[in-house]
Coordinates of C-alpha atoms in Angstrom, one line a residue:
M147 CA -5.8 85.1 140.5
A148 CA -8.4 82.2 140.6
S149 CA -8.9 80.3 144.1
L150 CA -6.9 76.5 144.0
K151 CA -10.2 74.9 144.5
S152 CA -11.8 75.9 141.0
I153 CA -8.3 75.6 139.6
K154 CA -8.2 72.2 140.3
K155 CA -11.9 71.8 139.4
R156 CA -10.8 73.0 135.7
I157 CA -8.2 70.6 135.9
V158 CA -10.7 67.5 136.3
S159 CA -13.2 68.6 134.1
V160 CA -10.2 69.1 131.0
K161 CA -9.4 65.9 132.1
N162 CA -12.5 63.8 131.9
T163 CA -12.8 65.7 128.5
R164 CA -9.7 64.4 127.1
Q165 CA -10.6 60.8 127.9
I166 CA -14.2 61.3 126.1
T167 CA -12.0 62.3 122.6
K168 CA -9.3 59.6 123.2
A169 CA -12.6 57.2 123.5
M170 CA -14.3 59.0 120.4
K171 CA -10.8 58.8 118.1
M172 CA -10.6 55.0 119.2
V173 CA -13.8 54.2 118.1
S174 CA -13.5 56.4 114.8
A175 CA -10.8 55.0 114.0
A176 CA -12.1 51.3 114.4
K177 CA -15.2 52.7 112.2
L178 CA -13.2 54.0 109.4
R179 CA -11.4 50.9 108.9
R180 CA -14.3 49.0 107.8
A181 CA -15.8 52.2 105.8
Q182 CA -12.8 52.7 104.0
E183 CA -12.8 48.9 102.9
N184 CA -16.6 49.7 101.8
V185 CA -15.6 52.6 99.9
V186 CA -12.7 50.9 97.8
A187 CA -14.8 47.8 97.6
A188 CA -17.5 50.2 95.9
R189 CA -15.4 52.6 93.8
P190 CA -14.7 49.8 91.2
Y191 CA -18.7 48.5 90.7
A192 CA -19.5 51.8 89.8
Q193 CA -17.4 52.9 87.6
K194 CA -17.8 50.0 85.5
M195 CA -21.7 50.6 85.6
G196 CA -20.5 54.0 84.3
E197 CA -18.3 52.7 81.3
V198 CA -21.2 50.2 80.2
L199 CA -23.4 52.6 80.8
Q200 CA -21.6 55.1 78.3
S201 CA -20.8 52.1 75.7
L202 CA -24.5 51.3 75.6
A203 CA -25.3 55.1 75.5
G204 CA -22.9 55.6 72.8
N205 CA -24.4 52.9 70.4
L206 CA -28.1 53.4 71.3
E207 CA -30.2 54.1 68.0
G208 CA -33.9 55.8 67.9
D209 CA -35.6 57.5 70.6
L210 CA -33.4 58.9 73.7
H211 CA -34.2 57.0 76.9
P212 CA -36.1 59.6 79.1
L213 CA -33.3 59.7 81.7
L214 CA -30.6 60.7 78.8
E215 CA -32.9 63.4 77.3
K216 CA -31.8 67.2 77.4
R217 CA -34.6 68.9 78.6
D218 CA -34.7 73.3 79.1
A219 CA -33.5 72.9 82.5
K220 CA -35.7 74.9 84.6
K221 CA -36.2 73.2 87.9
L222 CA -33.2 71.9 89.9
L223 CA -33.4 69.4 92.6
L224 CA -29.5 69.7 94.8
I225 CA -28.7 66.3 96.9
V226 CA -27.0 67.3 99.9
V227 CA -25.1 64.2 101.7
T228 CA -24.0 65.2 105.0
S229 CA -23.8 63.1 108.6
D230 CA -26.5 62.7 110.9
R231 CA -23.7 63.2 114.0
G232 CA -21.6 66.4 114.8
L233 CA -18.0 66.6 116.3
C234 CA -16.4 66.1 113.1
G235 CA -14.8 69.9 112.7
G236 CA -15.8 71.4 109.5
F237 CA -16.7 68.3 107.6
N238 CA -20.8 69.1 107.9
S239 CA -20.1 72.9 107.6
N240 CA -17.7 73.3 104.6
L241 CA -20.2 71.2 102.8
C242 CA -23.1 72.7 103.5
K243 CA -21.6 76.5 102.9
A244 CA -20.3 75.3 99.3
G245 CA -24.3 74.1 98.9
E246 CA -25.0 77.3 99.8
R247 CA -23.1 79.0 97.7
Y248 CA -24.0 76.9 94.5
L249 CA -27.5 77.5 95.1
K250 CA -27.3 81.1 95.0
E251 CA -25.3 81.1 91.8
Q252 CA -28.1 79.1 90.1
Q253 CA -30.7 81.5 91.5
G254 CA -31.0 83.1 88.0
A255 CA -30.7 80.4 86.1
F256 CA -33.7 77.9 87.0
E257 CA -36.9 79.5 88.1
Q258 CA -37.5 76.5 90.9
I259 CA -34.8 75.1 93.6
S260 CA -35.3 72.7 95.3
V261 CA -33.6 70.7 98.0
L262 CA -33.1 67.2 99.3
T263 CA -31.2 66.4 102.3
V264 CA -29.4 63.0 103.4
G265 CA -28.4 63.5 107.2
R266 CA -29.5 65.6 109.9
K267 CA -26.9 68.4 109.9
G268 CA -27.7 69.5 106.5
Y269 CA -31.1 69.6 107.3
E270 CA -30.2 71.5 109.8
F271 CA -28.3 73.7 108.3
L272 CA -30.5 74.5 105.3
K273 CA -33.8 74.1 106.3
N274 CA -34.2 77.7 107.3
R275 CA -32.4 79.6 104.1
H276 CA -34.1 77.2 101.1
T277 CA -37.3 74.9 100.5
I278 CA -36.2 71.6 101.3
Y279 CA -37.8 69.2 98.9
K280 CA -37.4 65.7 101.0
N281 CA -35.3 64.9 103.8
F282 CA -33.6 61.3 104.5
S283 CA -32.1 61.0 108.1
N284 CA -31.4 57.9 110.0
I285 CA -29.9 56.4 106.9
I286 CA -26.4 57.9 106.3
S287 CA -24.8 56.4 109.5
K288 CA -25.3 52.4 108.3
P289 CA -25.9 52.8 104.7
N290 CA -27.4 49.7 102.7
Y291 CA -27.8 49.9 99.3
Q292 CA -31.7 48.9 99.8
A293 CA -32.1 52.7 101.7
A294 CA -29.8 54.6 98.5
A295 CA -32.3 52.1 95.8
L296 CA -35.1 53.8 97.8
L297 CA -34.1 57.5 97.6
A298 CA -32.7 56.6 93.8
Q299 CA -36.1 55.5 92.7
D300 CA -37.3 58.4 94.3
V301 CA -35.3 60.5 92.6
V302 CA -36.0 59.5 89.2
E303 CA -39.9 59.2 89.5
G304 CA -39.7 63.0 90.3
Y305 CA -37.6 63.6 87.4
L306 CA -39.8 61.3 84.9
A307 CA -42.8 63.2 86.4
G308 CA -41.2 66.4 85.9
E309 CA -40.9 67.7 89.2
Y310 CA -37.4 68.8 88.5
D311 CA -35.4 68.9 85.4
Q312 CA -31.7 68.6 86.6
V313 CA -30.2 66.4 89.5
V314 CA -27.1 67.5 91.3
M315 CA -25.5 65.0 94.4
L316 CA -23.1 67.3 96.7
Y317 CA -20.8 65.1 98.9
N318 CA -17.5 64.5 100.6
A319 CA -15.4 62.1 98.4
F320 CA -13.2 60.1 100.7
R321 CA -9.5 60.9 99.9
T322 CA -7.9 60.4 103.1
V323 CA -7.8 60.4 106.9
M324 CA -7.4 64.0 106.9
S325 CA -8.8 65.4 104.0
Q326 CA -11.9 64.8 102.1
D327 CA -13.0 66.4 98.5
I328 CA -16.2 68.3 98.1
T329 CA -17.9 67.0 94.7
F330 CA -21.0 68.1 92.6
Q331 CA -21.9 65.0 90.5
Q332 CA -24.9 65.6 88.3
L333 CA -27.2 62.4 88.3
L334 CA -30.1 63.5 86.2
P335 CA -29.7 64.0 83.1
I336 CA -27.2 61.3 82.3
V337 CA -24.8 62.8 79.8
P338 CA -23.1 60.0 77.8
D339 CA -19.6 60.8 77.2
D340 CA -18.7 60.9 73.3
Q341 CA -15.0 60.5 73.9
A342 CA -16.0 56.7 75.6
A343 CA -18.3 56.4 72.1
V344 CA -14.9 56.8 69.7
E345 CA -12.8 54.8 71.7
E346 CA -15.3 51.7 71.7
A347 CA -15.9 52.4 67.6
G348 CA -13.5 50.0 66.6
V349 CA -14.8 47.2 68.8
E350 CA -18.7 45.3 68.1
Y351 CA -20.6 44.2 71.0
I352 CA -23.9 42.2 70.4
Y353 CA -26.7 43.3 73.0
E354 CA -29.1 40.7 74.1
P355 CA -32.2 42.1 74.7
S356 CA -31.4 45.2 72.8
V357 CA -29.6 48.4 73.5
G358 CA -32.7 50.3 74.8
D359 CA -34.5 47.5 77.0
L360 CA -30.1 47.3 78.6
L361 CA -30.6 51.0 79.1
A362 CA -33.8 50.5 80.7
E363 CA -32.6 48.7 83.5
I364 CA -29.2 50.1 84.0
L365 CA -30.1 54.0 83.9
P366 CA -32.2 53.6 87.2
K367 CA -29.4 51.1 88.6
N368 CA -26.8 53.9 87.7
I369 CA -28.5 56.4 89.6
E370 CA -29.2 53.8 92.9
V371 CA -25.2 52.8 92.8
Q372 CA -23.9 56.5 92.4
I373 CA -26.0 57.1 95.4
F374 CA -24.6 54.8 97.3
K375 CA -21.3 55.3 96.4
A376 CA -22.0 58.8 97.6
M377 CA -23.3 57.8 101.0
L378 CA -19.9 55.5 101.4
E379 CA -17.7 57.6 100.6
S380 CA -19.3 60.4 102.9
V381 CA -19.5 57.9 105.6
A382 CA -15.4 57.5 105.5
G383 CA -15.2 60.8 105.6
E384 CA -17.1 61.6 108.7
H385 CA -15.2 59.2 110.5
G386 CA -12.0 60.5 108.9
A387 CA -12.4 64.2 110.0
R388 CA -14.1 62.8 113.5
M389 CA -11.0 61.0 114.2
T390 CA -8.8 64.0 113.1
A391 CA -10.7 66.7 115.3
M392 CA -10.8 63.8 118.6
D393 CA -7.2 63.8 118.3
S394 CA -6.7 68.0 117.8
A395 CA -9.1 67.9 120.8
S396 CA -7.2 65.8 122.9
K397 CA -4.1 67.6 122.4
N398 CA -5.5 70.8 123.3
A399 CA -6.8 69.1 126.1
S400 CA -3.2 68.2 127.6
E401 CA -2.0 71.6 126.7
M402 CA -4.6 72.9 128.6
I403 CA -4.0 70.8 131.8
G404 CA -0.4 71.4 131.2
K405 CA -1.4 75.3 131.3
L406 CA -3.9 74.7 134.5
T407 CA -1.0 72.7 136.7
L408 CA 1.3 75.7 136.2
Q409 CA -1.0 77.5 137.4
Y410 CA -2.1 75.3 139.9
N411 CA 1.3 75.0 141.5
R412 CA 1.9 78.8 141.1
A413 CA -1.6 79.7 143.2
R414 CA -0.1 77.2 145.7
Q415 CA 3.4 78.5 146.2
A416 CA 2.0 82.0 146.6
A417 CA -0.4 80.4 149.3
I418 CA 2.2 78.9 151.4
T419 CA 4.6 81.9 151.0
T420 CA 1.3 84.2 152.1
E421 CA 0.5 81.7 155.0
L422 CA 4.4 81.7 156.1
M423 CA 4.6 85.6 156.1
E424 CA 1.3 85.1 158.2
I425 CA 3.2 83.2 161.0
I426 CA 6.4 84.9 160.4
S427 CA 5.1 88.6 161.1
G428 CA 2.7 87.3 164.3
A429 CA 5.7 85.5 166.1
E430 CA 7.6 88.9 165.4
S431 CA 4.7 90.7 167.0
I432 CA 4.7 88.6 170.0
K433 CA 8.4 88.8 170.5
G434 CA 7.9 92.9 170.3

C-alpha cells in the first residue's frame, strides 16, 4: 500500500489540476459567448453572399469567369482549419484524421495533392504525412477579416496561376456547445447552383455595372467571406469543445480525489491499528 505522504501528495496535485481545469472552463465559457455571437452574425451574410453569387452566375452570358470555369482537375489543395492550442478533447485530432482519410481517398484521382494549414495543431499533425503548401498560424485564435482576406487572396492567386485546379476547405462547423460537424466545402472552382437559376427565372434584375464586372468583384469576395466564416465557426467550436473537455476533466478529478481520500483514510486507519497493536504487544511483554 502507498504511504500516507505519497497519497496526500497526489490528492494535493489532483486538487491543483482541478482548480486549473475549472478556471479554463470558465474562460472558455466567456469566450464562447462572444464567438457564438460572431458566428450567428456571420452566417446570414455568408448565405446572402452565396445567393447573390448564384443569381449572378445564372444570368451570366458569354465567357465564364476563371473562378467559375471547370478544369481538368489534376492538382488538389486542401485547406485544413484547426486551432493553435490543445486541451479541447478530440476537436483537432478528429478533424485531422478525417482530412488524412480524405487525402488518401483522393490520391488516385489527382496527380498532385497539397495541404494548406490554418492553425498550429493541423500543421503539427500533417507536416510529416503530407506536403504542406503553406501554413498560417497565430491568426485563428483571434480571427479577423483582414487575415481571412489575405489568405483568400493567396488562394485565388495560386488558383489563377494554375498551381492547383481544385480547392477544398475542411473545418469544424459549430453546432452546439457539445458537438461540431466536420465539414468539407469546395471553394474553387465555384459551382453555380442550377436550381437557384431556375427559381430566379421569373424575376428580372437590372445589373449596374454588367454581370461580368460584378462577378469579378464578388467571386474573390465570396472566397474571403467563406474562409472568414469557417474561421469563426472553428473558433466557436474550439471553445465549446474545450469547455466540455475541461468540465469532464474537473468531474474526473473530483472522482479521483474521492477515491484517493478513501484510500488515504484506510491507510491512516491501518497505520493507527498497527501502532496500537505494537503498544499492546509491548505492554503485554512487560507484564509477562
